PDB file of C-alpha atoms in Angstrom:
ATOM      1  CA  LEU A  73      87.310 -95.909  34.292  1.00  0.00           C
ATOM      2  CA  LEU A  74      89.667 -97.446  31.765  1.00  0.00           C
ATOM      3  CA  MET A  75      88.295 -95.171  29.047  1.00  0.00           C
ATOM      4  CA  LEU A  76      89.182 -92.142  31.166  1.00  0.00           C
ATOM      5  CA  ALA A  77      92.869 -93.122  31.403  1.00  0.00           C
ATOM      6  CA  PRO A  78      93.992 -91.594  28.053  1.00  0.00           C
ATOM      7  CA  ALA A  79      92.329 -88.270  28.887  1.00  0.00           C
ATOM      8  CA  LEU A  80      93.894 -88.175  32.347  1.00  0.00           C
ATOM      9  CA  LEU A  81      97.285 -89.053  30.909  1.00  0.00           C
ATOM     10  CA  TYR A  82      96.943 -86.257  28.359  1.00  0.00           C
ATOM     11  CA  VAL A  83      96.065 -83.707  31.054  1.00  0.00           C
ATOM     12  CA  ILE A  84      98.946 -84.793  33.264  1.00  0.00           C
ATOM     13  CA  ILE A  85     101.511 -84.719  30.458  1.00  0.00           C
ATOM     14  CA  PHE A  86     100.479 -81.446  28.825  1.00  0.00           C
ATOM     15  CA  SER A  87      99.185 -79.485  31.833  1.00  0.00           C
ATOM     16  CA  TYR A  88     101.079 -80.526  34.923  1.00  0.00           C
ATOM     17  CA  VAL A  89     104.509 -81.636  33.695  1.00  0.00           C
ATOM     18  CA  PRO A  90     105.311 -78.210  32.130  1.00  0.00           C
ATOM     19  CA  MET A  91     104.575 -76.547  35.483  1.00  0.00           C
ATOM     20  CA  THR A  92     107.938 -77.782  36.768  1.00  0.00           C
ATOM     21  CA  GLY A  93     109.493 -75.120  34.529  1.00  0.00           C
ATOM     22  CA  ILE A  94     107.487 -72.413  36.302  1.00  0.00           C
ATOM     23  CA  VAL A  95     109.074 -73.491  39.576  1.00  0.00           C
ATOM     24  CA  LEU A  96     112.475 -72.436  38.176  1.00  0.00           C
ATOM     25  CA  ALA A  97     111.474 -68.769  38.388  1.00  0.00           C
ATOM     26  CA  PHE A  98     111.303 -69.063  42.159  1.00  0.00           C
ATOM     27  CA  LYS A  99     114.493 -71.098  42.686  1.00  0.00           C
ATOM     28  CA  ASN A 100     118.212 -70.404  42.884  1.00  0.00           C
ATOM     29  CA  TYR A 101     118.811 -73.101  40.285  1.00  0.00           C
ATOM     30  CA  GLN A 102     121.944 -75.167  40.673  1.00  0.00           C
ATOM     31  CA  TYR A 103     122.657 -77.693  37.932  1.00  0.00           C
ATOM     32  CA  ALA A 104     123.996 -80.282  40.366  1.00  0.00           C
ATOM     33  CA  GLY A 105     120.877 -80.104  42.543  1.00  0.00           C
ATOM     34  CA  GLY A 106     118.336 -80.069  39.745  1.00  0.00           C
ATOM     35  CA  ILE A 107     114.964 -78.343  39.949  1.00  0.00           C
ATOM     36  CA  TYR A 108     113.835 -79.817  43.244  1.00  0.00           C
ATOM     37  CA  GLY A 109     117.276 -79.874  44.888  1.00  0.00           C
ATOM     38  CA  SER A 110     117.908 -76.142  44.424  1.00  0.00           C
ATOM     39  CA  SER A 111     117.148 -73.653  47.182  1.00  0.00           C
ATOM     40  CA  TRP A 112     113.918 -71.644  47.181  1.00  0.00           C
ATOM     41  CA  THR A 113     114.364 -67.882  46.643  1.00  0.00           C
ATOM     42  CA  GLY A 114     110.738 -66.818  46.317  1.00  0.00           C
ATOM     43  CA  LEU A 115     110.367 -63.426  44.655  1.00  0.00           C
ATOM     44  CA  ASP A 116     114.046 -62.450  45.021  1.00  0.00           C
ATOM     45  CA  ASN A 117     114.725 -63.251  41.350  1.00  0.00           C
ATOM     46  CA  PHE A 118     111.959 -60.881  40.272  1.00  0.00           C
ATOM     47  CA  LYS A 119     113.140 -58.201  42.687  1.00  0.00           C
ATOM     48  CA  ALA A 120     116.647 -58.426  41.195  1.00  0.00           C
ATOM     49  CA  LEU A 121     115.160 -58.050  37.706  1.00  0.00           C
ATOM     50  CA  LEU A 122     113.279 -54.906  38.717  1.00  0.00           C
ATOM     51  CA  VAL A 123     116.202 -53.365  40.631  1.00  0.00           C
ATOM     52  CA  ALA A 124     118.584 -53.947  37.700  1.00  0.00           C
ATOM     53  CA  GLY A 125     116.191 -52.091  35.406  1.00  0.00           C
ATOM     54  CA  LYS A 126     116.154 -54.889  32.849  1.00  0.00           C
ATOM     55  CA  LEU A 127     112.420 -55.656  32.869  1.00  0.00           C
ATOM     56  CA  GLY A 128     111.716 -53.551  29.765  1.00  0.00           C
ATOM     57  CA  GLN A 129     114.612 -55.058  27.841  1.00  0.00           C
ATOM     58  CA  VAL A 130     113.663 -58.620  28.794  1.00  0.00           C
ATOM     59  CA  THR A 131     110.023 -58.020  27.847  1.00  0.00           C
ATOM     60  CA  ARG A 132     111.014 -56.458  24.508  1.00  0.00           C
ATOM     61  CA  ASN A 133     113.388 -59.315  23.694  1.00  0.00           C
ATOM     62  CA  THR A 134     110.729 -61.894  24.520  1.00  0.00           C
ATOM     63  CA  LEU A 135     108.132 -60.177  22.337  1.00  0.00           C
ATOM     64  CA  LEU A 136     110.559 -59.782  19.428  1.00  0.00           C
ATOM     65  CA  TYR A 137     111.625 -63.411  19.703  1.00  0.00           C
ATOM     66  CA  ASN A 138     108.004 -64.580  19.604  1.00  0.00           C
ATOM     67  CA  ILE A 139     107.146 -62.288  16.681  1.00  0.00           C
ATOM     68  CA  ALA A 140     110.141 -63.625  14.727  1.00  0.00           C
ATOM     69  CA  LEU A 141     109.194 -67.208  15.542  1.00  0.00           C
ATOM     70  CA  TYR A 142     105.570 -66.824  14.462  1.00  0.00           C
ATOM     71  CA  TRP A 143     106.598 -64.911  11.328  1.00  0.00           C
ATOM     72  CA  ALA A 144     108.974 -67.736  10.385  1.00  0.00           C
ATOM     73  CA  LEU A 145     106.245 -70.313  11.011  1.00  0.00           C
ATOM     74  CA  PHE A 146     103.817 -68.302   8.895  1.00  0.00           C
ATOM     75  CA  LEU A 147     106.325 -68.022   6.043  1.00  0.00           C
ATOM     76  CA  LYS A 148     106.968 -71.742   6.188  1.00  0.00           C
ATOM     77  CA  TRP A 149     103.236 -72.432   6.086  1.00  0.00           C
ATOM     78  CA  ALA A 150     102.734 -69.972   3.225  1.00  0.00           C
ATOM     79  CA  ALA A 151     105.551 -71.518   1.203  1.00  0.00           C
ATOM     80  CA  GLN A 152     104.110 -74.966   1.735  1.00  0.00           C
ATOM     81  CA  TYR A 153     100.436 -74.303   0.993  1.00  0.00           C
ATOM     82  CA  CYS A 154     100.340 -71.232  -1.257  1.00  0.00           C
TER      83      CYS A 154
END
């Protein structure tokens, strides 16, 4: 059982702790209340995104940001090893 502790700790830290960030999508986040002290809004945040017509822009910005990040990481790797 003691040998299983590092694996369980790894799973908890890298699988379950980041899920608290997912909860933010369904909350009306207030800084003073924190993640768990903020009120639950459910899918209202997503409905507001769709009604405002910003879904395409948000998706495009996210993709472009990730492409730029991975391109920069690739260039850094290439400069270091090539």
